[in-house]
PDB file of C-alpha atoms in Angstrom:
ATOM      1  CA  MET I  11      40.196 -31.672 -13.500  1.00 52.00           C
ATOM      2  CA  ILE I  12      39.499 -28.217 -12.122  1.00 59.00           C
ATOM      3  CA  ASN I  13      36.276 -26.868 -12.022  1.00 71.00           C
ATOM      4  CA  TRP I  14      36.814 -23.409 -13.051  1.00 71.00           C
ATOM      5  CA  PHE I  15      33.427 -22.061 -11.906  1.00 73.00           C
ATOM      6  CA  GLN I  16      33.509 -23.258  -8.143  1.00 76.00           C
ATOM      7  CA  LEU I  17      37.147 -21.900  -7.999  1.00 78.00           C
ATOM      8  CA  GLY I  18      36.095 -18.683  -9.634  1.00 80.00           C
ATOM      9  CA  MET I  19      33.048 -18.256  -7.062  1.00 80.00           C
ATOM     10  CA  MET I  20      35.276 -18.989  -4.032  1.00 84.00           C
ATOM     11  CA  VAL I  21      37.748 -16.776  -5.041  1.00 83.00           C
ATOM     12  CA  CYS I  22      35.176 -14.072  -5.500  1.00 83.00           C
ATOM     13  CA  ALA I  23      33.449 -14.737  -2.319  1.00 84.00           C
ATOM     14  CA  THR I  24      36.983 -14.745  -0.197  1.00 89.00           C
ATOM     15  CA  PRO I  25      37.431 -10.902   0.073  1.00 90.00           C
ATOM     16  CA  PHE I  26      33.823 -10.426   0.580  1.00 89.00           C
ATOM     17  CA  VAL I  27      33.700 -12.584   3.601  1.00 90.00           C
ATOM     18  CA  LEU I  28      36.916 -11.205   4.821  1.00 92.00           C
ATOM     19  CA  PHE I  29      35.303  -7.898   4.828  1.00 92.00           C
ATOM     20  CA  TRP I  30      31.988  -8.977   6.355  1.00 92.00           C
ATOM     21  CA  LEU I  31      33.948 -10.249   9.256  1.00 93.00           C
ATOM     22  CA  PHE I  32      35.921  -7.281   9.464  1.00 94.00           C
ATOM     23  CA  LEU I  33      32.770  -5.184   9.715  1.00 93.00           C
ATOM     24  CA  TYR I  34      31.215  -7.637  12.247  1.00 93.00           C
ATOM     25  CA  MET I  35      34.089  -7.566  14.559  1.00 93.00           C
ATOM     26  CA  LYS I  36      34.558  -4.021  14.387  1.00 93.00           C
ATOM     27  CA  TYR I  37      30.878  -2.524  14.671  1.00 93.00           C
ATOM     28  CA  LYS I  38      29.051  -5.411  16.570  1.00 90.00           C
ATOM     29  CA  ASN I  39      28.756  -3.265  19.731  1.00 89.00           C
ATOM     30  CA  THR I  40      28.592   0.437  17.975  1.00 90.00           C
ATOM     31  CA  PHE I  41      25.342   0.984  16.663  1.00 91.00           C
ATOM     32  CA  HIS I  42      22.973  -0.362  19.373  1.00 89.00           C
ATOM     33  CA  ALA I  43      21.293   3.335  19.785  1.00 88.00           C
ATOM     34  CA  TYR I  44      20.407   3.127  16.093  1.00 89.00           C
ATOM     35  CA  THR I  45      19.059  -0.535  15.664  1.00 88.00           C
ATOM     36  CA  ASP I  46      17.525  -1.890  19.161  1.00 86.00           C
ATOM     37  CA  ASN I  47      14.126  -0.243  19.043  1.00 84.00           C
ATOM     38  CA  LEU I  48      13.659  -1.161  15.267  1.00 84.00           C
ATOM     39  CA  SER I  49      10.329  -3.511  14.688  1.00 80.00           C
ATOM     40  CA  SER I  50      11.173  -6.716  13.175  1.00 77.00           C
ATOM     41  CA  GLU I  51       7.869  -6.350  11.211  1.00 77.00           C
ATOM     42  CA  GLU I  52       8.995  -3.348   9.498  1.00 78.00           C
ATOM     43  CA  PHE I  53      12.559  -4.406   8.626  1.00 82.00           C
ATOM     44  CA  ARG I  54      14.120  -7.800   8.178  1.00 80.00           C
ATOM     45  CA  MET I  55      17.250  -8.643  10.000  1.00 83.00           C
ATOM     46  CA  PRO I  56      17.513  -5.370  12.115  1.00 88.00           C
ATOM     47  CA  GLU I  57      20.265  -6.812  14.429  1.00 89.00           C
ATOM     48  CA  LEU I  58      22.579  -7.019  11.406  1.00 90.00           C
ATOM     49  CA  PHE I  59      22.163  -3.532  10.299  1.00 92.00           C
ATOM     50  CA  PHE I  60      25.470  -2.292  12.036  1.00 93.00           C
ATOM     51  CA  ILE I  61      27.110  -4.485   9.228  1.00 94.00           C
ATOM     52  CA  GLY I  62      25.786  -1.778   6.622  1.00 93.00           C
ATOM     53  CA  MET I  63      26.173   1.080   9.018  1.00 94.00           C
ATOM     54  CA  GLY I  64      29.910   0.040   9.844  1.00 94.00           C
ATOM     55  CA  PHE I  65      30.460   0.254   6.028  1.00 94.00           C
ATOM     56  CA  MET I  66      28.733   3.717   5.840  1.00 94.00           C
ATOM     57  CA  ASN I  67      31.219   4.888   8.406  1.00 93.00           C
ATOM     58  CA  GLN I  68      34.193   3.277   6.582  1.00 93.00           C
ATOM     59  CA  VAL I  69      33.594   5.021   3.328  1.00 92.00           C
ATOM     60  CA  LYS I  70      32.109   8.247   5.130  1.00 92.00           C
ATOM     61  CA  TYR I  71      29.155   7.686   3.085  1.00 92.00           C
ATOM     62  CA  ASN I  72      27.279  10.947   2.575  1.00 91.00           C
ATOM     63  CA  LEU I  73      23.437  11.332   3.494  1.00 89.00           C
ATOM     64  CA  ARG I  74      22.968  14.700   2.266  1.00 88.00           C
ATOM     65  CA  THR I  75      23.475  14.448  -1.266  1.00 91.00           C
ATOM     66  CA  ARG I  76      20.751  16.100  -3.412  1.00 90.00           C
ATOM     67  CA  LYS I  77      18.937  12.774  -3.823  1.00 90.00           C
ATOM     68  CA  GLY I  78      19.319  11.984  -0.176  1.00 90.00           C
ATOM     69  CA  ARG I  79      17.924  15.295   0.724  1.00 90.00           C
ATOM     70  CA  ALA I  80      14.862  14.796  -1.607  1.00 89.00           C
ATOM     71  CA  ARG I  81      14.470  11.161  -0.063  1.00 89.00           C
ATOM     72  CA  ILE I  82      14.672  12.630   3.538  1.00 89.00           C
ATOM     73  CA  LYS I  83      11.738  15.169   2.483  1.00 88.00           C
ATOM     74  CA  GLU I  84       9.732  12.081   1.394  1.00 87.00           C
ATOM     75  CA  ILE I  85      10.301  10.372   4.443  1.00 88.00           C
ATOM     76  CA  SER I  86       9.451  13.106   6.641  1.00 86.00           C
ATOM     77  CA  GLU I  87       5.942  12.705   5.671  1.00 84.00           C
ATOM     78  CA  ILE I  88       5.366   9.538   6.857  1.00 84.00           C
ATOM     79  CA  LYS I  89       7.794   9.314  10.016  1.00 83.00           C
ATOM     80  CA  GLY I  90       7.897  13.143  10.672  1.00 80.00           C
ATOM     81  CA  GLN I  91      10.531  15.696  10.012  1.00 81.00           C
ATOM     82  CA  LYS I  92      12.089  14.779  13.644  1.00 82.00           C
ATOM     83  CA  TYR I  93      13.014  11.179  12.667  1.00 86.00           C
ATOM     84  CA  ALA I  94      12.973  11.391   8.733  1.00 88.00           C
ATOM     85  CA  GLU I  95      17.107  11.460   8.609  1.00 91.00           C
ATOM     86  CA  TYR I  96      17.179   8.852  11.260  1.00 92.00           C
ATOM     87  CA  TYR I  97      15.023   6.404   9.160  1.00 91.00           C
ATOM     88  CA  TYR I  98      17.032   7.244   5.891  1.00 92.00           C
ATOM     89  CA  TYR I  99      19.999   6.468   7.801  1.00 93.00           C
ATOM     90  CA  VAL I 100      18.472   3.186   8.729  1.00 92.00           C
ATOM     91  CA  ILE I 101      17.384   2.190   5.294  1.00 91.00           C
ATOM     92  CA  LYS I 102      20.445   2.970   3.806  1.00 92.00           C
ATOM     93  CA  GLY I 103      22.028   0.814   6.255  1.00 92.00           C
ATOM     94  CA  ALA I 104      19.568  -2.015   5.836  1.00 90.00           C
ATOM     95  CA  THR I 105      20.528  -1.810   2.040  1.00 90.00           C
ATOM     96  CA  PHE I 106      24.461  -2.239   2.390  1.00 92.00           C
ATOM     97  CA  THR I 107      23.849  -5.024   5.199  1.00 91.00           C
ATOM     98  CA  TYR I 108      21.874  -6.982   2.752  1.00 89.00           C
ATOM     99  CA  ILE I 109      24.288  -6.432  -0.114  1.00 88.00           C
ATOM    100  CA  TRP I 110      27.323  -7.258   2.190  1.00 89.00           C
ATOM    101  CA  THR I 111      25.840 -10.278   3.977  1.00 88.00           C
ATOM    102  CA  LEU I 112      23.923 -11.873   0.988  1.00 86.00           C
ATOM    103  CA  LEU I 113      26.528 -11.503  -1.838  1.00 86.00           C
ATOM    104  CA  PRO I 114      29.197 -13.844  -0.401  1.00 86.00           C
ATOM    105  CA  PHE I 115      26.413 -15.907   0.857  1.00 84.00           C
ATOM    106  CA  VAL I 116      25.150 -16.093  -2.797  1.00 82.00           C
ATOM    107  CA  LEU I 117      28.797 -16.842  -4.372  1.00 82.00           C
ATOM    108  CA  ILE I 118      29.364 -19.559  -1.868  1.00 82.00           C
ATOM    109  CA  LEU I 119      25.907 -21.207  -2.674  1.00 79.00           C
ATOM    110  CA  GLY I 120      26.708 -20.899  -6.371  1.00 76.00           C
ATOM    111  CA  ALA I 121      30.030 -22.548  -5.790  1.00 77.00           C
ATOM    112  CA  MET I 122      28.790 -25.196  -3.590  1.00 80.00           C
ATOM    113  CA  SER I 123      25.969 -26.266  -5.947  1.00 76.00           C
ATOM    114  CA  ASP I 124      28.118 -25.749  -9.091  1.00 75.00           C
ATOM    115  CA  ASN I 125      25.064 -24.215 -10.589  1.00 73.00           C
ATOM    116  CA  PRO I 126      25.281 -20.929 -12.437  1.00 76.00           C
ATOM    117  CA  MET I 127      21.283 -20.815 -12.137  1.00 75.00           C
ATOM    118  CA  MET I 128      21.655 -20.871  -8.268  1.00 72.00           C
ATOM    119  CA  LEU I 129      23.789 -17.982  -8.529  1.00 73.00           C
ATOM    120  CA  LEU I 130      21.231 -16.184 -10.736  1.00 78.00           C
ATOM    121  CA  LEU I 131      18.617 -17.104  -8.258  1.00 76.00           C
ATOM    122  CA  GLY I 132      20.597 -15.684  -5.209  1.00 75.00           C
ATOM    123  CA  ILE I 133      21.485 -12.373  -6.951  1.00 79.00           C
ATOM    124  CA  CYS I 134      17.749 -11.940  -7.999  1.00 79.00           C
ATOM    125  CA  VAL I 135      16.606 -12.537  -4.185  1.00 77.00           C
ATOM    126  CA  MET I 136      18.999 -10.027  -2.783  1.00 78.00           C
ATOM    127  CA  VAL I 137      18.152  -7.431  -5.459  1.00 80.00           C
ATOM    128  CA  LEU I 138      14.273  -8.076  -4.655  1.00 79.00           C
ATOM    129  CA  LEU I 139      15.151  -7.725  -0.928  1.00 77.00           C
ATOM    130  CA  VAL I 140      17.004  -4.293  -1.536  1.00 78.00           C
ATOM    131  CA  ARG I 141      14.453  -3.171  -3.464  1.00 81.00           C
ATOM    132  CA  TYR I 142      11.578  -4.162  -0.877  1.00 80.00           C
ATOM    133  CA  LEU I 143      12.783  -1.193   1.476  1.00 77.00           C
ATOM    134  CA  GLU I 144      12.512   1.604  -1.330  1.00 80.00           C
ATOM    135  CA  LYS I 145       9.171  -0.051  -2.324  1.00 82.00           C
ATOM    136  CA  ASP I 146       7.848  -0.170   1.114  1.00 81.00           C
ATOM    137  CA  ILE I 147       8.509   3.667   1.806  1.00 84.00           C
ATOM    138  CA  ASN I 148       7.416   4.341  -1.604  1.00 85.00           C
ATOM    139  CA  ASP I 149       4.060   2.604  -1.005  1.00 85.00           C
ATOM    140  CA  LYS I 150       3.633   4.163   2.560  1.00 86.00           C
ATOM    141  CA  LEU I 151       3.985   7.485   0.858  1.00 86.00           C
ATOM    142  CA  GLU I 152       1.510   6.943  -1.952  1.00 86.00           C
ATOM    143  CA  GLU I 153      -0.869   5.613   0.838  1.00 87.00           C
ATOM    144  CA  ARG I 154      -0.590   8.714   2.847  1.00 88.00           C
ATOM    145  CA  ARG I 155      -0.930  11.003  -0.036  1.00 86.00           C
ATOM    146  CA  GLU I 156      -4.002   9.277  -1.288  1.00 85.00           C
ATOM    147  CA  GLU I 157      -5.395   9.644   2.257  1.00 88.00           C
ATOM    148  CA  LEU I 158      -4.949  13.315   2.438  1.00 88.00           C
ATOM    149  CA  LEU I 159      -6.690  13.708  -0.951  1.00 85.00           C
ATOM    150  CA  LEU I 160      -9.578  11.847  -0.089  1.00 85.00           C
ATOM    151  CA  ASP I 161      -9.945  13.543   3.277  1.00 88.00           C
ATOM    152  CA  LEU I 162      -9.532  17.065   1.706  1.00 87.00           C
ATOM    153  CA  PRO I 163     -12.942  17.778   0.001  1.00 86.00           C
ATOM    154  CA  GLN I 164     -14.633  17.105   3.204  1.00 88.00           C
ATOM    155  CA  VAL I 165     -12.235  19.392   5.094  1.00 89.00           C
ATOM    156  CA  LEU I 166     -12.829  22.137   2.860  1.00 87.00           C
ATOM    157  CA  SER I 167     -16.717  21.685   3.246  1.00 87.00           C
ATOM    158  CA  LYS I 168     -16.625  21.734   6.879  1.00 88.00           C
ATOM    159  CA  MET I 169     -14.620  25.059   6.846  1.00 87.00           C
ATOM    160  CA  ALA I 170     -16.593  26.815   4.367  1.00 85.00           C
ATOM    161  CA  LEU I 171     -19.891  25.793   6.503  1.00 86.00           C
ATOM    162  CA  LEU I 172     -18.382  27.312   9.793  1.00 87.00           C
ATOM    163  CA  ILE I 173     -17.036  30.373   8.085  1.00 84.00           C
ATOM    164  CA  ASN I 174     -20.690  31.108   6.584  1.00 83.00           C
ATOM    165  CA  SER I 175     -21.998  30.884  10.033  1.00 84.00           C
ATOM    166  CA  GLY I 176     -19.501  33.758  11.099  1.00 82.00           C
ATOM    167  CA  MET I 177     -16.756  32.123  12.443  1.00 83.00           C
ATOM    168  CA  VAL I 178     -13.277  33.418  11.330  1.00 82.00           C
ATOM    169  CA  MET I 179     -10.713  31.373   9.689  1.00 83.00           C
ATOM    170  CA  ARG I 180      -8.099  30.820  12.343  1.00 85.00           C
ATOM    171  CA  GLU I 181     -10.880  29.496  14.650  1.00 88.00           C
ATOM    172  CA  ALA I 182     -12.643  27.298  11.923  1.00 87.00           C
ATOM    173  CA  TRP I 183      -9.214  25.857  11.105  1.00 88.00           C
ATOM    174  CA  VAL I 184      -8.807  24.669  15.076  1.00 90.00           C
ATOM    175  CA  LYS I 185     -12.467  23.430  15.243  1.00 92.00           C
ATOM    176  CA  VAL I 186     -12.234  21.175  11.769  1.00 91.00           C
ATOM    177  CA  SER I 187      -8.832  20.009  12.857  1.00 91.00           C
ATOM    178  CA  GLN I 188     -10.554  18.321  16.108  1.00 91.00           C
ATOM    179  CA  THR I 189     -13.115  16.248  14.020  1.00 90.00           C
ATOM    180  CA  GLY I 190     -10.936  13.727  12.843  1.00 87.00           C
ATOM    181  CA  GLU I 191      -7.849  11.311  13.397  1.00 89.00           C
ATOM    182  CA  ARG I 192      -6.385  10.584   9.961  1.00 89.00           C
ATOM    183  CA  ALA I 193      -3.477  12.196   8.549  1.00 89.00           C
ATOM    184  CA  LEU I 194      -5.121  15.325   7.441  1.00 90.00           C
ATOM    185  CA  TYR I 195      -6.565  16.458  10.548  1.00 92.00           C
ATOM    186  CA  GLN I 196      -3.517  15.707  12.680  1.00 92.00           C
ATOM    187  CA  GLU I 197      -1.352  17.923   9.972  1.00 91.00           C
ATOM    188  CA  MET I 198      -4.069  20.529  10.853  1.00 92.00           C
ATOM    189  CA  ARG I 199      -3.489  20.198  14.747  1.00 93.00           C
ATOM    190  CA  ILE I 200       0.267  20.696  13.990  1.00 91.00           C
ATOM    191  CA  ALA I 201      -0.400  24.022  12.278  1.00 91.00           C
ATOM    192  CA  SER I 202      -2.918  24.888  15.179  1.00 91.00           C
ATOM    193  CA  GLY I 203      -0.351  24.245  17.736  1.00 92.00           C
ATOM    194  CA  GLU I 204       2.122  26.489  15.525  1.00 90.00           C
ATOM    195  CA  MET I 205      -0.313  29.187  15.533  1.00 89.00           C
ATOM    196  CA  ALA I 206      -1.077  29.152  19.225  1.00 89.00           C
ATOM    197  CA  ASN I 207       2.778  28.996  20.262  1.00 90.00           C
ATOM    198  CA  GLY I 208       3.362  32.733  18.281  1.00 86.00           C
ATOM    199  CA  ALA I 209       3.758  31.372  14.577  1.00 84.00           C
ATOM    200  CA  SER I 210       1.909  33.671  11.863  1.00 85.00           C
ATOM    201  CA  ASP I 211      -1.071  32.196   9.982  1.00 83.00           C
ATOM    202  CA  LEU I 212       1.320  32.456   6.957  1.00 84.00           C
ATOM    203  CA  GLU I 213       3.980  30.607   8.380  1.00 87.00           C
ATOM    204  CA  ALA I 214       1.875  27.732   9.760  1.00 88.00           C
ATOM    205  CA  PHE I 215      -0.092  27.471   6.533  1.00 87.00           C
ATOM    206  CA  ARG I 216       3.166  27.153   4.666  1.00 86.00           C
ATOM    207  CA  ASN I 217       4.619  24.346   7.006  1.00 87.00           C
ATOM    208  CA  PHE I 218       1.393  22.681   6.713  1.00 88.00           C
ATOM    209  CA  ALA I 219       1.457  22.627   2.835  1.00 86.00           C
ATOM    210  CA  ASP I 220       5.253  21.469   3.109  1.00 85.00           C
ATOM    211  CA  ARG I 221       4.558  18.688   5.254  1.00 85.00           C
ATOM    212  CA  CYS I 222       1.605  17.442   3.037  1.00 85.00           C
ATOM    213  CA  SER I 223       3.650  18.143  -0.188  1.00 81.00           C
ATOM    214  CA  VAL I 224       0.588  17.547  -2.207  1.00 83.00           C
ATOM    215  CA  ARG I 225      -0.181  19.629  -5.105  1.00 84.00           C
ATOM    216  CA  SER I 226      -3.780  20.055  -4.432  1.00 83.00           C
ATOM    217  CA  ILE I 227      -3.115  20.734  -0.896  1.00 86.00           C
ATOM    218  CA  ARG I 228      -0.240  23.164  -2.075  1.00 87.00           C
ATOM    219  CA  LYS I 229      -3.092  24.903  -4.144  1.00 83.00           C
ATOM    220  CA  VAL I 230      -5.410  25.338  -1.616  1.00 83.00           C
ATOM    221  CA  THR I 231      -3.152  26.765   0.913  1.00 85.00           C
ATOM    222  CA  SER I 232      -1.695  29.191  -1.256  1.00 83.00           C
ATOM    223  CA  THR I 233      -5.107  30.289  -2.274  1.00 79.00           C
ATOM    224  CA  LEU I 234      -6.399  30.258   1.074  1.00 79.00           C
ATOM    225  CA  ILE I 235      -3.456  32.830   2.260  1.00 79.00           C
ATOM    226  CA  GLN I 236      -4.214  34.905  -0.961  1.00 78.00           C
ATOM    227  CA  ASN I 237      -7.941  35.247   0.469  1.00 72.00           C
ATOM    228  CA  MET I 238      -7.558  35.334   3.744  1.00 68.00           C
ATOM    229  CA  GLN I 239      -7.274  39.394   3.588  1.00 62.00           C
ATOM    230  CA  LYS I 240     -10.680  39.598   1.487  1.00 63.00           C
ATOM    231  CA  GLY I 241     -13.165  38.598   4.389  1.00 58.00           C
ATOM    232  CA  ASN I 242     -15.306  35.851   5.156  1.00 56.00           C
ATOM    233  CA  GLN I 243     -17.766  36.361   2.065  1.00 61.00           C
ATOM    234  CA  GLU I 244     -14.745  35.911  -0.629  1.00 71.00           C
ATOM    235  CA  LEU I 245     -13.245  32.930   1.527  1.00 76.00           C
ATOM    236  CA  SER I 246     -16.210  30.980   2.005  1.00 75.00           C
ATOM    237  CA  TYR I 247     -16.730  31.555  -1.765  1.00 77.00           C
ATOM    238  CA  PHE I 248     -13.521  29.922  -2.422  1.00 80.00           C
ATOM    239  CA  LEU I 249     -13.711  27.273  -0.116  1.00 80.00           C
ATOM    240  CA  GLU I 250     -16.801  26.235  -1.621  1.00 80.00           C
ATOM    241  CA  GLU I 251     -15.455  26.298  -5.068  1.00 80.00           C
ATOM    242  CA  MET I 252     -12.466  24.156  -4.110  1.00 80.00           C
ATOM    243  CA  SER I 253     -14.441  21.774  -2.324  1.00 79.00           C
ATOM    244  CA  ARG I 254     -16.576  21.170  -5.413  1.00 80.00           C
ATOM    245  CA  GLU I 255     -13.196  20.815  -7.352  1.00 79.00           C
ATOM    246  CA  MET I 256     -11.732  18.436  -4.711  1.00 76.00           C
ATOM    247  CA  TRP I 257     -15.052  16.053  -4.925  1.00 76.00           C
ATOM    248  CA  GLU I 258     -14.375  15.733  -8.279  1.00 77.00           C
ATOM    249  CA  GLU I 259     -10.893  14.669  -8.016  1.00 74.00           C
ATOM    250  CA  LYS I 260     -11.848  12.413  -5.253  1.00 71.00           C
ATOM    251  CA  LYS I 261     -14.534  10.467  -7.646  1.00 73.00           C
ATOM    252  CA  ASN I 262     -11.560  10.334 -10.418  1.00 72.00           C
ATOM    253  CA  LEU I 263      -9.138   8.725  -7.780  1.00 67.00           C
ATOM    254  CA  VAL I 264     -11.808   6.363  -6.534  1.00 68.00           C
ATOM    255  CA  ARG I 265     -12.308   5.364  -9.976  1.00 71.00           C
ATOM    256  CA  GLN I 266      -8.944   4.963 -10.805  1.00 68.00           C
ATOM    257  CA  LYS I 267      -8.222   2.770  -7.713  1.00 65.00           C
ATOM    258  CA  GLY I 268     -11.174   0.550  -8.873  1.00 64.00           C
ATOM    259  CA  GLU I 269      -9.827   0.289 -12.458  1.00 59.00           C
ATOM    260  CA  THR I 270      -6.405  -0.623 -10.644  1.00 62.00           C
ATOM    261  CA  ALA I 271      -7.872  -3.352  -8.614  1.00 55.00           C
ATOM    262  CA  GLY I 272      -9.734  -4.682 -11.265  1.00 57.00           C
ATOM    263  CA  THR I 273      -6.486  -5.078 -13.227  1.00 61.00           C
ATOM    264  CA  LYS I 274      -4.687  -6.783 -10.399  1.00 57.00           C
ATOM    265  CA  LEU I 275      -7.295  -9.432 -10.447  1.00 59.00           C
ATOM    266  CA  LEU I 276      -6.792 -10.429 -13.909  1.00 61.00           C
ATOM    267  CA  LEU I 277      -3.790 -12.792 -13.117  1.00 60.00           C
ATOM    268  CA  PRO I 278      -5.253 -14.524 -10.212  1.00 64.00           C
ATOM    269  CA  ILE I 279      -8.626 -15.255 -12.240  1.00 68.00           C
ATOM    270  CA  ALA I 280      -6.204 -16.407 -15.213  1.00 65.00           C
ATOM    271  CA  MET I 281      -4.486 -18.714 -13.120  1.00 65.00           C
ATOM    272  CA  ILE I 282      -7.599 -20.204 -11.390  1.00 71.00           C
ATOM    273  CA  PHE I 283      -9.228 -20.598 -14.928  1.00 65.00           C
ATOM    274  CA  GLY I 284      -5.964 -22.279 -16.096  1.00 66.00           C
ATOM    275  CA  GLY I 285      -6.112 -24.939 -13.246  1.00 64.00           C
ATOM    276  CA  ILE I 286      -9.804 -25.618 -13.552  1.00 70.00           C
ATOM    277  CA  LEU I 287      -8.984 -25.984 -17.481  1.00 66.00           C
ATOM    278  CA  MET I 288      -6.097 -28.320 -16.613  1.00 65.00           C
ATOM    279  CA  LEU I 289      -8.473 -30.302 -14.117  1.00 64.00           C
ATOM    280  CA  ILE I 290     -11.159 -31.053 -16.897  1.00 68.00           C
ATOM    281  CA  LEU I 291      -8.578 -31.638 -19.877  1.00 64.00           C
ATOM    282  CA  VAL I 292      -6.031 -34.113 -18.205  1.00 56.00           C
ATOM    283  CA  PRO I 293      -8.716 -36.574 -17.320  1.00 61.00           C
ATOM    284  CA  VAL I 294     -10.261 -36.400 -20.919  1.00 59.00           C
ATOM    285  CA  PHE I 295      -6.726 -36.939 -22.477  1.00 57.00           C
ATOM    286  CA  ILE I 296      -5.715 -39.833 -20.268  1.00 58.00           C
ATOM    287  CA  GLY I 297      -8.993 -41.457 -20.770  1.00 58.00           C
ATOM    288  CA  GLY I 298      -8.547 -41.132 -24.310  1.00 53.00           C
ATOM    289  CA  MET I 299      -4.972 -42.647 -24.444  1.00 51.00           C
TER     290      MET I 299
END
């Protein structure tokens, strides 16, 4: 008797396997410049990414769509503007590699096991692996933005203190940028370098706000530009006010992170409680039988 499920899985898997072999043979020596320096800790199976990149080359995949440009801008906050498009290309190549590699494998596994549940499980694993790439970038982006917000109140306080002591805005900016190594201080040093190389303060501050891409920093930078022409006294007052406001935001952010951490602990606590309950109840029931 014909097993239609197995036959159907093998028929579906055959063109995918053939296409994977075609991509492998055609592009196995093509994309070393993109994949050789990728970290195996950051990406899974980077040595096979030429499969997805070859597929993108075959279909003339457009990276510069509206959604693509927005994603490149987000990646530039983490990897820097110079390498943002490269990493977006790598991530898309990884996504298509996982799809074209795991899909035929899942179909063959489903046919060999003659079990639709194995097919469903394989598809779930494939989807989770693809989603991992996006989640990893989103987590790093959120972590960086939180770090910027946490450091902003202290930066504003330092600048207000230096300007109150008689230092001009640009000198205070440079001085504060050298007092830390976290992301916000690094971005400030980049802006200082732009000003030292001939860029206007206005242009350097706007580039700084674009790279940080955090609403509070955009607000601070915009108001900073408006107040630069009013002298040190006005500027100092503004910085002190913004510093107090940012300290309140920092307290709220820390409070929210604490509440989120507490919520995440509920599941493992419930599992531990269930395990302890089982250890107590099982001997009781066994003894009563």
